[in-house]
CSV table of C-alpha atoms and ligand atoms in Angstrom, one decimal:
chain,number,residue,atom,x,y,z
E,1,MET,CA,73.4,59.5,-137.9
E,2,GLN,CA,72.9,59.3,-141.8
E,3,GLY,CA,76.0,61.4,-142.6
E,4,ALA,CA,74.1,64.4,-143.6
E,5,VAL,CA,75.5,67.8,-142.8
E,6,PRO,CA,73.1,70.4,-141.2
E,7,VAL,CA,73.4,73.8,-142.6
E,8,PHE,CA,72.1,76.4,-140.2
E,9,ILE,CA,70.4,79.6,-141.2
E,10,ASP,CA,69.4,82.5,-138.7
E,11,VAL,CA,65.9,82.8,-137.3
E,12,ASN,CA,63.4,85.5,-138.0
E,13,PRO,CA,63.1,88.2,-135.2
E,14,GLU,CA,59.3,87.8,-134.5
E,15,THR,CA,58.8,83.9,-134.0
E,16,MET,CA,62.4,82.8,-133.8
E,17,ASN,CA,61.5,80.1,-136.4
E,18,MET,CA,63.7,79.8,-139.4
E,19,ASP,CA,64.1,82.9,-141.5
E,20,GLU,CA,62.5,81.6,-144.8
E,21,THR,CA,64.0,84.3,-146.7
E,22,LYS,CA,67.5,83.1,-145.9
E,23,ILE,CA,66.7,79.5,-147.2
E,24,GLU,CA,67.6,79.9,-150.9
E,25,ALA,CA,70.9,81.3,-150.3
E,26,ALA,CA,71.8,78.3,-148.2
E,27,ILE,CA,70.9,75.6,-150.9
E,28,THR,CA,73.7,73.9,-152.8
E,29,PRO,CA,73.6,71.0,-155.3
E,30,ARG,CA,74.1,68.7,-152.4
E,31,THR,CA,71.1,69.9,-150.4
E,32,LYS,CA,68.4,67.3,-149.9
E,33,VAL,CA,66.0,68.3,-147.3
E,34,ILE,CA,64.7,71.5,-145.6
E,35,VAL,CA,63.9,71.0,-141.9
E,36,PRO,CA,61.9,73.7,-140.3
E,37,VAL,CA,61.4,73.6,-136.6
E,38,HIS,CA,58.2,74.9,-135.4
E,39,TYR,CA,59.6,76.6,-132.3
E,40,ALA,CA,57.1,76.9,-129.4
E,41,GLY,CA,54.3,75.3,-131.4
E,42,VAL,CA,54.1,78.2,-133.7
E,43,GLY,CA,54.3,77.2,-137.4
E,44,CYS,CA,57.2,78.3,-139.7
E,45,GLU,CA,56.2,80.0,-143.0
E,46,MET,CA,55.2,76.8,-144.5
E,47,ASP,CA,53.7,78.0,-147.9
E,48,THR,CA,57.0,79.6,-148.7
E,49,ILE,CA,59.0,76.7,-147.7
E,50,MET,CA,57.1,74.3,-149.7
E,51,ASP,CA,57.3,76.5,-152.8
E,52,ILE,CA,61.2,76.7,-152.3
E,53,ALA,CA,61.4,72.9,-151.8
E,54,GLN,CA,59.4,72.3,-154.9
E,55,ARG,CA,61.4,74.6,-157.1
E,56,HIS,CA,64.8,73.1,-155.9
E,57,ASN,CA,63.4,69.5,-155.8
E,58,LEU,CA,64.0,69.1,-152.1
E,59,LEU,CA,61.9,67.2,-149.4
E,60,VAL,CA,60.6,69.0,-146.3
E,61,VAL,CA,60.9,67.2,-143.1
E,62,GLU,CA,58.9,69.2,-140.4
E,63,ASP,CA,60.2,69.0,-136.8
E,64,ALA,CA,56.7,69.5,-135.2
E,65,ALA,CA,58.1,68.0,-131.8
E,66,GLN,CA,56.6,71.1,-130.1
E,67,GLY,CA,53.8,71.4,-132.7
E,68,VAL,CA,51.3,68.6,-132.0
E,69,CYS,CA,47.7,70.0,-132.4
E,70,ALA,CA,49.1,73.4,-133.6
E,71,THR,CA,48.1,74.6,-137.1
E,72,TYR,CA,49.4,76.7,-140.0
E,73,LYS,CA,46.6,78.2,-142.4
E,74,GLY,CA,44.2,75.5,-140.9
E,75,LYS,CA,46.5,72.6,-141.5
E,76,TYR,CA,48.0,70.7,-138.7
E,77,LEU,CA,51.8,71.0,-138.3
E,78,GLY,CA,53.5,67.9,-139.3
E,79,THR,CA,51.1,67.2,-142.1
E,80,ILE,CA,52.3,69.8,-144.5
E,81,GLY,CA,55.9,68.5,-145.4
E,82,HIS,CA,56.8,65.3,-146.9
E,83,PHE,CA,57.5,64.1,-143.4
E,84,GLY,CA,56.3,65.3,-139.9
E,85,CYS,CA,58.0,64.4,-136.6
E,86,TYR,CA,56.1,64.6,-133.3
E,87,SER,CA,57.6,64.2,-129.9
E,88,PHE,CA,55.7,62.7,-126.9
E,89,HIS,CA,58.7,63.2,-124.5
E,90,GLU,CA,57.8,64.3,-121.0
E,91,THR,CA,58.5,67.8,-121.8
E,92,LYS,CA,55.8,68.1,-124.5
E,93,ASN,CA,52.2,68.8,-124.5
E,94,PHE,CA,51.1,65.1,-124.8
E,95,ILE,CA,53.3,62.6,-123.4
E,96,SER,CA,54.3,59.0,-123.1
E,97,GLY,CA,57.5,59.5,-121.2
E,98,GLU,CA,59.7,58.9,-124.3
E,99,GLY,CA,58.4,58.4,-127.7
E,100,GLY,CA,57.2,60.1,-130.8
E,101,ALA,CA,55.6,59.6,-134.2
E,102,VAL,CA,56.7,60.3,-137.9
E,103,LEU,CA,53.9,61.2,-140.1
E,104,ILE,CA,54.5,60.2,-143.8
E,105,ASN,CA,52.5,62.5,-145.9
E,106,ASP,CA,53.8,61.2,-149.1
E,107,GLU,CA,52.8,57.6,-150.4
E,108,ARG,CA,56.3,57.0,-151.9
E,109,PHE,CA,57.8,56.5,-148.6
E,110,MET,CA,55.2,54.3,-146.8
E,111,GLU,CA,56.7,50.9,-147.8
E,112,ARG,CA,60.1,51.8,-146.8
E,113,ALA,CA,59.1,53.4,-143.5
E,114,GLU,CA,57.3,50.3,-142.4
E,115,ILE,CA,60.2,48.2,-143.1
E,116,ILE,CA,62.7,50.5,-141.3
E,117,ARG,CA,60.4,50.6,-138.2
E,118,GLU,CA,60.3,46.6,-138.3
E,119,LYS,CA,64.1,46.3,-137.9
E,120,GLY,CA,64.7,46.4,-141.6
E,121,THR,CA,62.2,43.4,-142.4
E,122,ASN,CA,59.1,43.2,-144.6
E,123,ARG,CA,57.3,41.8,-141.4
E,124,SER,CA,54.5,44.3,-141.8
E,125,GLN,CA,53.8,42.9,-145.4
E,126,PHE,CA,53.9,39.5,-143.9
E,127,PHE,CA,51.0,40.4,-141.5
E,128,ARG,CA,49.0,41.7,-144.2
E,129,GLY,CA,49.6,38.3,-146.3
E,130,MET,CA,51.4,40.1,-149.1
E,131,VAL,CA,54.4,37.9,-148.6
E,132,ASP,CA,54.6,34.2,-147.4
E,133,LYS,CA,57.6,34.7,-145.1
E,134,TYR,CA,59.3,37.9,-143.7
E,135,THR,CA,63.0,38.6,-144.2
E,136,TRP,CA,65.8,41.2,-143.9
E,137,VAL,CA,65.6,43.8,-146.7
E,138,ASP,CA,66.9,47.1,-145.5
E,139,ILE,CA,68.2,49.1,-142.7
E,140,GLY,CA,66.0,49.6,-139.6
E,141,SER,CA,65.8,49.2,-135.7
E,142,SER,CA,63.1,48.6,-133.1
E,143,TYR,CA,61.3,51.9,-133.5
E,144,LEU,CA,57.7,50.9,-132.3
E,145,PRO,CA,56.6,51.9,-128.9
E,146,GLY,CA,55.6,49.0,-126.5
E,147,GLU,CA,52.2,48.6,-125.4
E,148,LEU,CA,52.5,50.1,-122.1
E,149,ILE,CA,53.7,53.4,-123.7
E,150,ALA,CA,51.1,53.3,-126.2
E,151,ALA,CA,48.5,52.9,-123.7
E,152,PHE,CA,49.6,55.7,-121.7
E,153,LEU,CA,49.8,57.9,-124.8
E,154,TYR,CA,46.3,56.9,-125.8
E,155,ALA,CA,45.0,58.2,-122.7
E,156,GLN,CA,46.7,61.5,-123.2
E,157,LEU,CA,45.4,61.8,-126.7
E,158,GLU,CA,41.8,61.0,-125.5
E,159,GLU,CA,42.2,64.1,-123.1
E,160,SER,CA,44.1,66.2,-125.8
E,161,ASP,CA,41.2,68.8,-126.1
E,162,LYS,CA,41.2,69.4,-122.4
E,163,ILE,CA,44.9,69.4,-122.0
E,164,SER,CA,45.1,72.0,-125.0
E,165,THR,CA,42.3,74.2,-123.6
E,166,LYS,CA,44.1,74.5,-120.2
E,167,ARG,CA,47.5,75.2,-121.6
E,168,LEU,CA,46.0,77.8,-123.9
E,169,SER,CA,44.3,79.6,-121.0
E,170,ILE,CA,47.5,79.5,-119.0
E,171,TRP,CA,49.3,81.0,-122.1
E,172,GLN,CA,46.4,83.7,-122.5
E,173,GLN,CA,46.7,84.8,-119.0
E,174,TYR,CA,50.4,85.2,-119.0
E,175,HIS,CA,50.0,87.2,-122.3
E,176,GLU,CA,47.4,89.5,-120.8
E,177,LEU,CA,49.1,90.0,-117.5
E,178,LEU,CA,52.5,90.7,-119.1
E,179,ALA,CA,51.2,93.1,-121.7
E,180,PRO,CA,51.7,96.2,-119.5
E,181,LEU,CA,55.3,95.3,-119.1
E,182,GLU,CA,55.7,95.1,-122.8
E,183,GLU,CA,54.2,98.5,-123.2
E,184,LYS,CA,56.7,99.9,-120.8
E,185,GLY,CA,59.5,98.3,-123.0
E,186,LEU,CA,60.6,96.0,-120.1
E,187,LEU,CA,60.3,92.8,-122.1
E,188,ARG,CA,58.9,91.3,-125.1
E,189,ARG,CA,56.0,88.7,-125.4
E,190,PRO,CA,55.8,85.9,-128.0
E,191,VAL,CA,54.5,87.0,-131.4
E,192,ILE,CA,51.8,84.7,-133.0
E,193,PRO,CA,51.3,85.4,-136.8
E,194,ASP,CA,47.8,85.4,-138.2
E,195,THR,CA,48.5,82.3,-140.1
E,196,CYS,CA,49.2,80.1,-136.9
E,197,GLY,CA,47.1,78.5,-134.4
E,198,HIS,CA,49.7,77.9,-131.7
E,199,ASN,CA,49.1,75.1,-129.0
E,200,ALA,CA,50.6,76.9,-126.0
E,201,HIS,CA,53.7,74.7,-125.9
E,202,MET,CA,55.5,77.2,-123.9
E,203,TYR,CA,55.4,80.7,-122.6
E,204,TYR,CA,58.6,82.8,-122.9
E,205,ILE,CA,59.5,86.3,-122.5
E,206,LEU,CA,62.5,88.2,-124.1
E,207,LEU,CA,64.5,90.4,-121.8
E,208,LYS,CA,67.0,93.4,-122.4
E,209,ASP,CA,70.0,91.3,-122.1
E,210,LEU,CA,71.8,88.2,-120.5
E,211,LYS,CA,72.5,90.0,-117.2
E,212,THR,CA,68.9,90.9,-116.6
E,213,ARG,CA,67.9,87.3,-117.4
E,214,THR,CA,70.4,85.8,-114.9
E,215,GLU,CA,69.3,88.1,-112.3
E,216,LEU,CA,65.6,87.6,-113.0
E,217,ILE,CA,66.1,83.7,-112.9
E,218,ALA,CA,67.8,84.3,-109.4
E,219,HIS,CA,64.8,86.6,-108.3
E,220,LEU,CA,62.2,84.1,-109.4
E,221,LYS,CA,64.1,81.3,-107.7
E,222,ALA,CA,64.4,83.2,-104.3
E,223,ASN,CA,60.6,83.5,-104.7
E,224,GLY,CA,60.1,79.7,-105.3
E,225,ILE,CA,59.7,79.8,-109.0
E,226,SER,CA,61.7,77.8,-111.4
E,227,ALA,CA,62.3,79.4,-114.6
E,228,VAL,CA,64.6,78.1,-117.2
E,229,PHE,CA,66.3,79.3,-120.3
E,230,HIS,CA,66.9,77.3,-123.4
E,231,TYR,CA,68.4,76.3,-125.9
E,232,VAL,CA,72.0,76.6,-126.5
E,233,PRO,CA,72.3,77.2,-130.2
E,234,LEU,CA,73.5,74.2,-132.2
E,235,HIS,CA,75.8,75.9,-134.9
E,236,ASN,CA,78.3,77.0,-132.3
E,237,ALA,CA,78.1,73.9,-130.1
E,238,PRO,CA,81.1,71.8,-130.3
E,239,LYS,CA,79.5,69.1,-132.8
E,240,GLY,CA,77.8,72.0,-134.7
E,241,ILE,CA,81.3,73.6,-135.1
E,242,GLU,CA,82.9,70.4,-136.2
E,243,LEU,CA,80.0,69.8,-138.9
E,244,CYS,CA,80.3,73.3,-140.0
E,245,GLY,CA,83.9,72.6,-141.0
E,246,GLY,CA,85.6,73.8,-137.7
E,247,LYS,CA,84.3,77.5,-137.8
E,248,ALA,CA,80.8,78.3,-136.5
E,249,PRO,CA,78.8,80.5,-138.9
E,250,SER,CA,77.6,83.8,-137.6
E,251,LEU,CA,74.0,83.6,-136.7
E,252,PRO,CA,73.5,87.0,-134.8
E,253,LEU,CA,69.8,86.7,-134.0
E,254,THR,CA,70.1,83.2,-132.8
E,255,GLU,CA,72.9,84.1,-130.5
E,256,GLU,CA,71.2,87.1,-129.2
E,257,TYR,CA,67.9,85.5,-128.5
E,258,ALA,CA,69.5,82.4,-126.8
E,259,ASP,CA,70.9,85.0,-124.2
E,260,ARG,CA,67.7,87.0,-123.7
E,261,LEU,CA,64.9,84.3,-123.7
E,262,LEU,CA,63.4,83.0,-120.5
E,263,ARG,CA,60.7,80.4,-120.2
E,264,LEU,CA,57.9,80.8,-117.6
E,265,PRO,CA,56.3,77.8,-115.9
E,266,CYS,CA,53.8,76.4,-118.2
E,267,TYR,CA,52.3,73.0,-117.3
E,268,TYR,CA,49.0,71.4,-117.1
E,269,GLU,CA,48.6,71.7,-113.2
E,270,LEU,CA,49.6,75.3,-113.1
E,271,ALA,CA,46.6,77.3,-111.4
E,272,PRO,CA,45.6,80.8,-112.4
E,273,GLU,CA,46.8,82.1,-109.1
E,274,ASP,CA,50.2,80.7,-109.8
E,275,VAL,CA,50.3,82.4,-113.1
E,276,THR,CA,49.3,85.7,-111.4
E,277,TYR,CA,52.1,85.2,-108.8
E,278,VAL,CA,54.8,84.5,-111.5
E,279,CYS,CA,53.7,87.6,-113.2
E,280,ARG,CA,53.8,89.8,-110.1
E,281,CYS,CA,57.4,88.6,-109.4
E,282,VAL,CA,58.4,89.3,-112.9
E,283,GLU,CA,56.9,92.7,-112.6
E,284,ASP,CA,58.5,93.4,-109.1
E,285,PHE,CA,61.9,92.7,-110.5
E,286,LEU,CA,61.7,94.4,-113.8
E,287,SER,CA,60.0,97.7,-112.5
E,288,ARG,CA,62.7,98.3,-109.9
E,289,GLY,CA,64.8,99.6,-112.9
E,290,CYS,CA,67.4,96.9,-113.5
P,1,PLP,C1,61.8,67.6,-127.9
P,1,PLP,C2,62.2,68.0,-129.2
P,1,PLP,C3,62.8,67.2,-130.0
P,1,PLP,C4,63.2,65.7,-129.5
P,1,PLP,O1,62.0,65.0,-129.2
P,1,PLP,P1,62.3,63.5,-128.8
P,1,PLP,O2,61.0,62.9,-128.7
P,1,PLP,O3,63.0,63.6,-127.5
P,1,PLP,O4,63.3,62.7,-129.8
P,1,PLP,C5,63.2,67.5,-131.2
P,1,PLP,N1,62.9,68.8,-131.6
P,1,PLP,C6,62.4,69.6,-130.9
P,1,PLP,C7,62.1,71.0,-131.4
P,1,PLP,C8,62.1,69.4,-129.8
P,1,PLP,O5,61.3,70.2,-129.0
């Protein structure tokens, strides 16, 4: 929307977060910002990313949409870069239907942020008695949530420990029940680096190939389980290709994982016996030697 051109780099094979060893080669004199996406609520390698940003005089905007309440080396995701973005979309851990928050971790940007969210006016300064009338001073839009949405979200945040504990126990149950299948080489489970305290945003498995995934989805569906894959890569999506100058860059790991990844059901109401049932169906399918 601001005319910036994203430069995509490949993911690291363990967490599928941005491969921080590939960042520097992608920096040009026109680079302004690094945008680490904390996939599945597992932190990117932020120490390295912040160090690169400092050496190249770049800003860091963390996409912590999936990372609310998760940590990297004890710091909350979204609080490490110059900016952090949270999502409260219905698909996230804490929700208000639609909505989100920007964390501004650098004082330099506070004043302008207030103006942008107040439709480009200095109304916030007016309310604080700092100016005697408010006026149009910058770009902006209606970015504030309404009170109904804020009230809903507030209740979610009051329950955030309970929600997190429940999600983590679902995640852990999957992780333990699926360990034998990983040992047999039938799937790969998520990898959580020691530096990261994840938030159980999702539980995914990596399968051998696209064909296995397609068949497993059908098998689970026949057993009453909705399991979905995601996301289609952006670098070779129509708009991505256009922004990359008409030709998609080659990001082999991103492309491979996009074909192999399957999300298993993971939501607050999911009962332990449901998790057991899902795992049994996955096992039934994978151990019949497909
Ligand atoms: C959900 C999500 C977004 C978008 O969040 P919205 O609140 O819908 O704007 C962005 N990035 C990631 C990684 C997400 O998971």
